[in-house]
mmCIF file of C-alpha atoms in Angstrom:
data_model
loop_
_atom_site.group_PDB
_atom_site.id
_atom_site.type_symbol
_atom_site.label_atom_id
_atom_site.label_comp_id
_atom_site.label_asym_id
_atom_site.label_seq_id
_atom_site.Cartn_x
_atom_site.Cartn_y
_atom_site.Cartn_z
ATOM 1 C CA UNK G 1 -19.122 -8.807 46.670
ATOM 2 C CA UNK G 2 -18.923 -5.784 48.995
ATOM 3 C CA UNK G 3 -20.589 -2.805 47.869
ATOM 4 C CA UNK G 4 -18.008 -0.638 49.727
ATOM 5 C CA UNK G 5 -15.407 -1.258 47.565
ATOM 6 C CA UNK G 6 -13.587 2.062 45.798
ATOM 7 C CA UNK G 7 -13.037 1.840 41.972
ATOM 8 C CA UNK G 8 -9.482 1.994 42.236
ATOM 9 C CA UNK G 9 -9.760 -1.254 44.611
ATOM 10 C CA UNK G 10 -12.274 -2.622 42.193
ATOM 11 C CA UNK G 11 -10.034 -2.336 39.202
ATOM 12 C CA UNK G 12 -6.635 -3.509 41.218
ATOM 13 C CA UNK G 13 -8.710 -6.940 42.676
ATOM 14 C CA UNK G 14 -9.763 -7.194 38.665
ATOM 15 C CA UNK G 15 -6.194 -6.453 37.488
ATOM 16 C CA UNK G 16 -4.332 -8.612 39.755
ATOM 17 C CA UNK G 17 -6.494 -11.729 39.248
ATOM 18 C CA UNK G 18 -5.614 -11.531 35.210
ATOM 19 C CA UNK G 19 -2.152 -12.472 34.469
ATOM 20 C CA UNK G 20 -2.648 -10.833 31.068
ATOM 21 C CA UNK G 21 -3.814 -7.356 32.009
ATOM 22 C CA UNK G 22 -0.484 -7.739 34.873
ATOM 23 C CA UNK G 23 1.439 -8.559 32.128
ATOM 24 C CA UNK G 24 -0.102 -5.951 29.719
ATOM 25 C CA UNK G 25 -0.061 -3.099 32.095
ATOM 26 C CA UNK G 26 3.394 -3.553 33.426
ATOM 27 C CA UNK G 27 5.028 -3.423 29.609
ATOM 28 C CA UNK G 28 2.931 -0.516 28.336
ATOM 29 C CA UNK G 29 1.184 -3.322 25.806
ATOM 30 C CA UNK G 30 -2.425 -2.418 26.276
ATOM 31 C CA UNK G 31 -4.594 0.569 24.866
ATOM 32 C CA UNK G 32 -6.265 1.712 28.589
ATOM 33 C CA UNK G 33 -9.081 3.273 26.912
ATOM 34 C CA UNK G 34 -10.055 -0.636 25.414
ATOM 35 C CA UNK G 35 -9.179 -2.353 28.520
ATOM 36 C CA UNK G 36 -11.183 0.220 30.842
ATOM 37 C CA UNK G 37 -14.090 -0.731 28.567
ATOM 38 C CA UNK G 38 -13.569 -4.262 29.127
ATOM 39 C CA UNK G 39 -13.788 -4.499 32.626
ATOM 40 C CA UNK G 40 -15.958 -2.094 33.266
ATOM 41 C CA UNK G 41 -19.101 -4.296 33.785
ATOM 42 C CA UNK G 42 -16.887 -5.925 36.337
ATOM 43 C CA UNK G 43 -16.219 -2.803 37.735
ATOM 44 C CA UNK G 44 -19.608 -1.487 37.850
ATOM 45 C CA UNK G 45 -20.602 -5.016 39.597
ATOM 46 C CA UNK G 46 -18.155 -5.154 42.709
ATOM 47 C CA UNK G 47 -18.438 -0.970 43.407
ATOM 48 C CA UNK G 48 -22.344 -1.204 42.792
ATOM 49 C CA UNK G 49 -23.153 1.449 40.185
ATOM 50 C CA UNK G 50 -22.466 2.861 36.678
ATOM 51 C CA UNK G 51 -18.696 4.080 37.157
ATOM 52 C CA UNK G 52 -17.390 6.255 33.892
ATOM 53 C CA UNK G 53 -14.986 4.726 31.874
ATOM 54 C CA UNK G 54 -12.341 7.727 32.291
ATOM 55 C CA UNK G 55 -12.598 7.094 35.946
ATOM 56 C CA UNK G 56 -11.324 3.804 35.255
ATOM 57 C CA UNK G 57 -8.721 4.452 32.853
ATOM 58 C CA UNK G 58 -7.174 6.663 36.103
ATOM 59 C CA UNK G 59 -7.364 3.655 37.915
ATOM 60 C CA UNK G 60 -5.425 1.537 35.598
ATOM 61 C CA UNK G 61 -2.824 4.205 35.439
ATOM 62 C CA UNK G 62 -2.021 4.329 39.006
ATOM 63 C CA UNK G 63 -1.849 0.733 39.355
ATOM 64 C CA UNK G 64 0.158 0.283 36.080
ATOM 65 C CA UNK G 65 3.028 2.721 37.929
ATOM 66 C CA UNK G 66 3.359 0.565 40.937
ATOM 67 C CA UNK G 67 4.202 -2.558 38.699
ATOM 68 C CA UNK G 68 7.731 -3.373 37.511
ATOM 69 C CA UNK G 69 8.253 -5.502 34.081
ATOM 70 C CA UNK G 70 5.840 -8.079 34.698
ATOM 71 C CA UNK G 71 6.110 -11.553 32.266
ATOM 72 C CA UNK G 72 3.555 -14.015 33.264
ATOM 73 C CA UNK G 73 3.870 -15.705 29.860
ATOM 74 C CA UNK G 74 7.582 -15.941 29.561
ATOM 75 C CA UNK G 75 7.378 -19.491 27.491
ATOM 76 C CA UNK G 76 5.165 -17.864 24.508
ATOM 77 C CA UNK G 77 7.448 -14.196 24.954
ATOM 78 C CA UNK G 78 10.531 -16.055 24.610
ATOM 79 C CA UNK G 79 9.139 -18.221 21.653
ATOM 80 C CA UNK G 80 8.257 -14.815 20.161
ATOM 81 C CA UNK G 81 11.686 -13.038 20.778
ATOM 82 C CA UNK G 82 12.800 -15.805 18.532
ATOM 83 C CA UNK G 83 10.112 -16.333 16.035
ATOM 84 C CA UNK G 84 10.856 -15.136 12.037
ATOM 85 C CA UNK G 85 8.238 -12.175 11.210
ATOM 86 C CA UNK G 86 6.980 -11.998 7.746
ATOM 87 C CA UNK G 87 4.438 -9.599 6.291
ATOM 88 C CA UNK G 88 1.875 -9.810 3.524
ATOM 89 C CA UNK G 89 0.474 -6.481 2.399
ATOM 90 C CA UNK G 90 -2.406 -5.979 -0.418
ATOM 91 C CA UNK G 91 -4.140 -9.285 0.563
ATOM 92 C CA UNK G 92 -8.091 -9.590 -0.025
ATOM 93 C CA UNK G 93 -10.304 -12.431 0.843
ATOM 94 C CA UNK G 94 -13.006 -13.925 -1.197
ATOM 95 C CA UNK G 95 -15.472 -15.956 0.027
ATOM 96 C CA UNK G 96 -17.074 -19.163 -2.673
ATOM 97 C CA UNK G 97 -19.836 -21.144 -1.620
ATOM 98 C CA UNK G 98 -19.576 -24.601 -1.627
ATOM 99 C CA UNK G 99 -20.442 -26.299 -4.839
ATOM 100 C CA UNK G 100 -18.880 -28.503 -7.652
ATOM 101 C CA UNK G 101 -18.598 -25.663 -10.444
ATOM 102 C CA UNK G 102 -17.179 -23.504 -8.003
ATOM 103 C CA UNK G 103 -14.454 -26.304 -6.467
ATOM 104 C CA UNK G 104 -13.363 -26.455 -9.852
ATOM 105 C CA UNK G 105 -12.817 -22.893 -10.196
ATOM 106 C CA UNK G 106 -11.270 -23.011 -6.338
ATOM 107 C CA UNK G 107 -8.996 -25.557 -7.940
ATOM 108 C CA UNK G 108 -7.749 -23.763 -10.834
ATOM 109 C CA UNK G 109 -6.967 -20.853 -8.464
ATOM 110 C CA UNK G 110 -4.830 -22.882 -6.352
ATOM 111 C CA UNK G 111 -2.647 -23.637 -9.268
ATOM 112 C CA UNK G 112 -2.215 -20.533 -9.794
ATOM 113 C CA UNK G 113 -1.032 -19.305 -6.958
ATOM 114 C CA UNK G 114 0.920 -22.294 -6.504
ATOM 115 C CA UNK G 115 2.375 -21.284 -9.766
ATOM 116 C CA UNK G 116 2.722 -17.616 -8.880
ATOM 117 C CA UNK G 117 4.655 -18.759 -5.516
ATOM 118 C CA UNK G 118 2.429 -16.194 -3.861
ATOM 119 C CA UNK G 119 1.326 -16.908 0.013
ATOM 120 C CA UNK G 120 -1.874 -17.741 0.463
ATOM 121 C CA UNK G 121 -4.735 -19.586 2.485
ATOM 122 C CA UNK G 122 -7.608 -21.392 1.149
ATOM 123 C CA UNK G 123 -10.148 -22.276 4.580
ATOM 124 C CA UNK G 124 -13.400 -24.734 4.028
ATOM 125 C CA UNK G 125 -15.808 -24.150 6.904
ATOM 126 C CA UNK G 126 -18.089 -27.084 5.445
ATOM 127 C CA UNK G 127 -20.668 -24.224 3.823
ATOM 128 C CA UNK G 128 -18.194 -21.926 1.974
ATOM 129 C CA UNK G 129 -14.341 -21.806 0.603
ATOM 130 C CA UNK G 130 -12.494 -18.839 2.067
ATOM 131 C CA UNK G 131 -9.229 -17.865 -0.188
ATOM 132 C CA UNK G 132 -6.929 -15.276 1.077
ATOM 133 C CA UNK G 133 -4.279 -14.183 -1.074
ATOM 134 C CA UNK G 134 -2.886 -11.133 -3.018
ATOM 135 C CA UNK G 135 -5.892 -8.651 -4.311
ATOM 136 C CA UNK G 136 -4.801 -9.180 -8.441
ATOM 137 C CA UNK G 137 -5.318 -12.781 -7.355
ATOM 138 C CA UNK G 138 -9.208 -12.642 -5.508
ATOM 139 C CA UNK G 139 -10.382 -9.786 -7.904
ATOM 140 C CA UNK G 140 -9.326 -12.539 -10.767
ATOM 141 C CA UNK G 141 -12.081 -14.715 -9.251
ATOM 142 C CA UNK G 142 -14.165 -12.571 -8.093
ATOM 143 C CA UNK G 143 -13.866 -9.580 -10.089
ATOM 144 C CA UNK G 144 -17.695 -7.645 -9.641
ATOM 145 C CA UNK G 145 -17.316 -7.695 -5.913
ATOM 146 C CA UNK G 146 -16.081 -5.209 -3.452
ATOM 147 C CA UNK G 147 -13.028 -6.887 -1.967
ATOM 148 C CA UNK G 148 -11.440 -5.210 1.734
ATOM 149 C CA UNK G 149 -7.917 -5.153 1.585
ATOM 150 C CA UNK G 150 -6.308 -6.795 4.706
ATOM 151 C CA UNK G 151 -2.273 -7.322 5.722
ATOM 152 C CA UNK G 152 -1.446 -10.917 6.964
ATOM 153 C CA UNK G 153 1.575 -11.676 9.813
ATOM 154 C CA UNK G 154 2.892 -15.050 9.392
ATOM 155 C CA UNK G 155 5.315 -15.952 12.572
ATOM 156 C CA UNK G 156 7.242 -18.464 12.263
ATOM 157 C CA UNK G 157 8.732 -20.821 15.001
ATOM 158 C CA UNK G 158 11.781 -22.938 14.654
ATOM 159 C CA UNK G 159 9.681 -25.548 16.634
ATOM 160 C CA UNK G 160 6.680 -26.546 17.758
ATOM 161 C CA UNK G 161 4.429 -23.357 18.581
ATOM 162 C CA UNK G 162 3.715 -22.683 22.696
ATOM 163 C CA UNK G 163 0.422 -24.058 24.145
ATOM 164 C CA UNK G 164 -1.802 -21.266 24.579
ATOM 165 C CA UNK G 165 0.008 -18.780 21.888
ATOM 166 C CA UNK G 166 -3.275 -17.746 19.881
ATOM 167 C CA UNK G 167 -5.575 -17.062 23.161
ATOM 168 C CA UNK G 168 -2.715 -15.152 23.775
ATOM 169 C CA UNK G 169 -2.548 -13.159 20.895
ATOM 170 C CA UNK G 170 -6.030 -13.127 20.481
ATOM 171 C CA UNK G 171 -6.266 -11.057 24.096
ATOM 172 C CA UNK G 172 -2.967 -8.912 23.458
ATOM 173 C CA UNK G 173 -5.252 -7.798 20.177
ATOM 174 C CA UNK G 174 -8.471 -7.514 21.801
ATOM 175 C CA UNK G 175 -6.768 -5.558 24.733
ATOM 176 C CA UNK G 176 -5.682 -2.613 21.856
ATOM 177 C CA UNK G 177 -8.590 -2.374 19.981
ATOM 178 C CA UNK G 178 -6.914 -4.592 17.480
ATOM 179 C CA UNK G 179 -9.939 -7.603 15.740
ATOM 180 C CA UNK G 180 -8.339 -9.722 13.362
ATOM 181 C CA UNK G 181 -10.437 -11.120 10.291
ATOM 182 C CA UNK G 182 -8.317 -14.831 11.576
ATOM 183 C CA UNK G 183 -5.795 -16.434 13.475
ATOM 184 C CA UNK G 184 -4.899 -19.476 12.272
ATOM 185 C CA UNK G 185 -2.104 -22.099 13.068
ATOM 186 C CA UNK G 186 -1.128 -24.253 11.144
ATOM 187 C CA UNK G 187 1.940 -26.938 11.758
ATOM 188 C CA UNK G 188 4.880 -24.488 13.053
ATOM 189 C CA UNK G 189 3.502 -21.041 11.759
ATOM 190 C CA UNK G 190 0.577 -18.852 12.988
ATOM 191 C CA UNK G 191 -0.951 -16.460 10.724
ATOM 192 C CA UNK G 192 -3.128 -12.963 11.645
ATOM 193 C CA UNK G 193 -5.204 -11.012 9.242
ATOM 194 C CA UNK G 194 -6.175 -8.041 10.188
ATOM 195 C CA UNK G 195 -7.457 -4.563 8.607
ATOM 196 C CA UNK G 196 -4.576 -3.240 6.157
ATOM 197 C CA UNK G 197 -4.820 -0.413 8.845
ATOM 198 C CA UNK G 198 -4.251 -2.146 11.665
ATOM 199 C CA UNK G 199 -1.172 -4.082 10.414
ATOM 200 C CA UNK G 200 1.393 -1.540 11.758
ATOM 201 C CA UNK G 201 -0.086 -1.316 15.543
ATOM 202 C CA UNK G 202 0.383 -5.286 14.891
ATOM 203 C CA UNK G 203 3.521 -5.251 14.230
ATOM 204 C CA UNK G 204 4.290 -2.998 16.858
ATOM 205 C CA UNK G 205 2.574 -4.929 19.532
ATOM 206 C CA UNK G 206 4.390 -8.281 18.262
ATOM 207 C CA UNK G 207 8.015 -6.160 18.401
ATOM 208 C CA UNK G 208 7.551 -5.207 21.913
ATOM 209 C CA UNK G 209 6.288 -8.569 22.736
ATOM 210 C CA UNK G 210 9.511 -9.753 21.276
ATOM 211 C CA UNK G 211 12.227 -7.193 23.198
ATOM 212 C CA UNK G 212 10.299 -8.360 26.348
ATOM 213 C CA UNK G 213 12.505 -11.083 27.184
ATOM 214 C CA UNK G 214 15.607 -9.290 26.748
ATOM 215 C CA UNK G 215 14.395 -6.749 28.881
ATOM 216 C CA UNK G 216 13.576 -8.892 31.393
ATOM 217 C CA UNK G 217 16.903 -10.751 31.369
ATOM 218 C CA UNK G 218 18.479 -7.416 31.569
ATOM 219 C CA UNK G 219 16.349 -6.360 34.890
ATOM 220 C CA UNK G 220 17.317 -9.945 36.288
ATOM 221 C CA UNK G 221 20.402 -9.141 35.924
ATOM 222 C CA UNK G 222 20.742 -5.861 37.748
ATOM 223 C CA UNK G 223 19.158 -7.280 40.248
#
């Protein structure tokens, strides 16, 4: 790569090779600060030296003005704009190893959740049993341990989920300083837990992911 490369060129020839950061950039849906940091090794690579990450951040605000609403993802958007949104606050997670005393007790909890009609997710990753579910609930069986408190999204799709929908998500997140705890999908339904405090930027990212089709359908149609 040519050393005589500017920044700003640097970070336009990284922006416009990513449909996600065109996509991003053009809707306002990415936290420049986190995505400056992100690329910069790529930057510092193809400009050859240590660039500052401000400098970069200028960068991706220059470009992000020349670009109109930009959807290169309009099959997981639209599944989005139609998607049910539910919300789980004061969930904890608890994590049991593997044993048989202890998938008896695992057991026991499931029935009473299932009895509560509470949401919840039990995970077995072969070594330990991962239950998520309402705080009361995990400090029940686990009550001497310090428990984080998380929120869970659950979206829901009327059909099958898009291919690609979690990397997506999983980006959009990454991109605004957003790292969920899991993102798991399951049949028609995909559920993020994050940090209780992150919940609201969450929701807030998925919402404008959501009016993004309208919009677009709008702009198509002044056009």
């Amino acid at each position: 790569m040519s050393r005589s490369l500017s920044i700003q060129q640097a970070v336009r020839i990284i922006v416009e090779e990513n449909p996600l950061y065109v996509t991003l950039l053009s809707s306002g849906l990415v936290n420049l600060s986190a995505l400056a940091r992100s690329i910069k090794p790529l930057v510092d690579s193809m400009v050859g030296k240590d660039t500052k990450v401000f400098t970069i951040v200028k960068a991706l605000e220059r470009i992000s003005m020349n670009y109109k609403l930009v959807n290169e993802y309009p099959d997981i958007v639209k599944a989005l704009s139609m998607a049910e949104i539910i919300t789980y606050s004061g969930m904890g997670e608890v994590e049991i190893l593997l044993t048989e005393e202890n998938m008896d007790r695992v057991a026991k909890l499931r029935d009473l959740l299932t009895a509560a009609k509470v949401q919840f997710i039990i995970l077995n990753d072969g070594n330990k049993m991962h239950v998520i579910a309402p705080l009361m609930y995990v400090m029940h069986v686990c009550a001497q341990a310090k428990i984080e408190e998380y929120g869970m999204v659950r979206i829901m799709f009327a059909e099958k989920a898009p291919v690609g929908i979690v990397t997506f998500l999983v980006q959009v997140m990454k991109s605004n300083q957003i790292t969920a705890k899991h993102v798991l999908r399951y049949d028609n339904d995909i559920y993020i837990v994050v940090e209780r405090e992150k919940t609201p930027l969450l929701l807030n990212i998925i919402e404008r992911l959501r009016t993004m089709a309208t919009l677009q359908l709008t702009q198509q149609g002044k056009q």
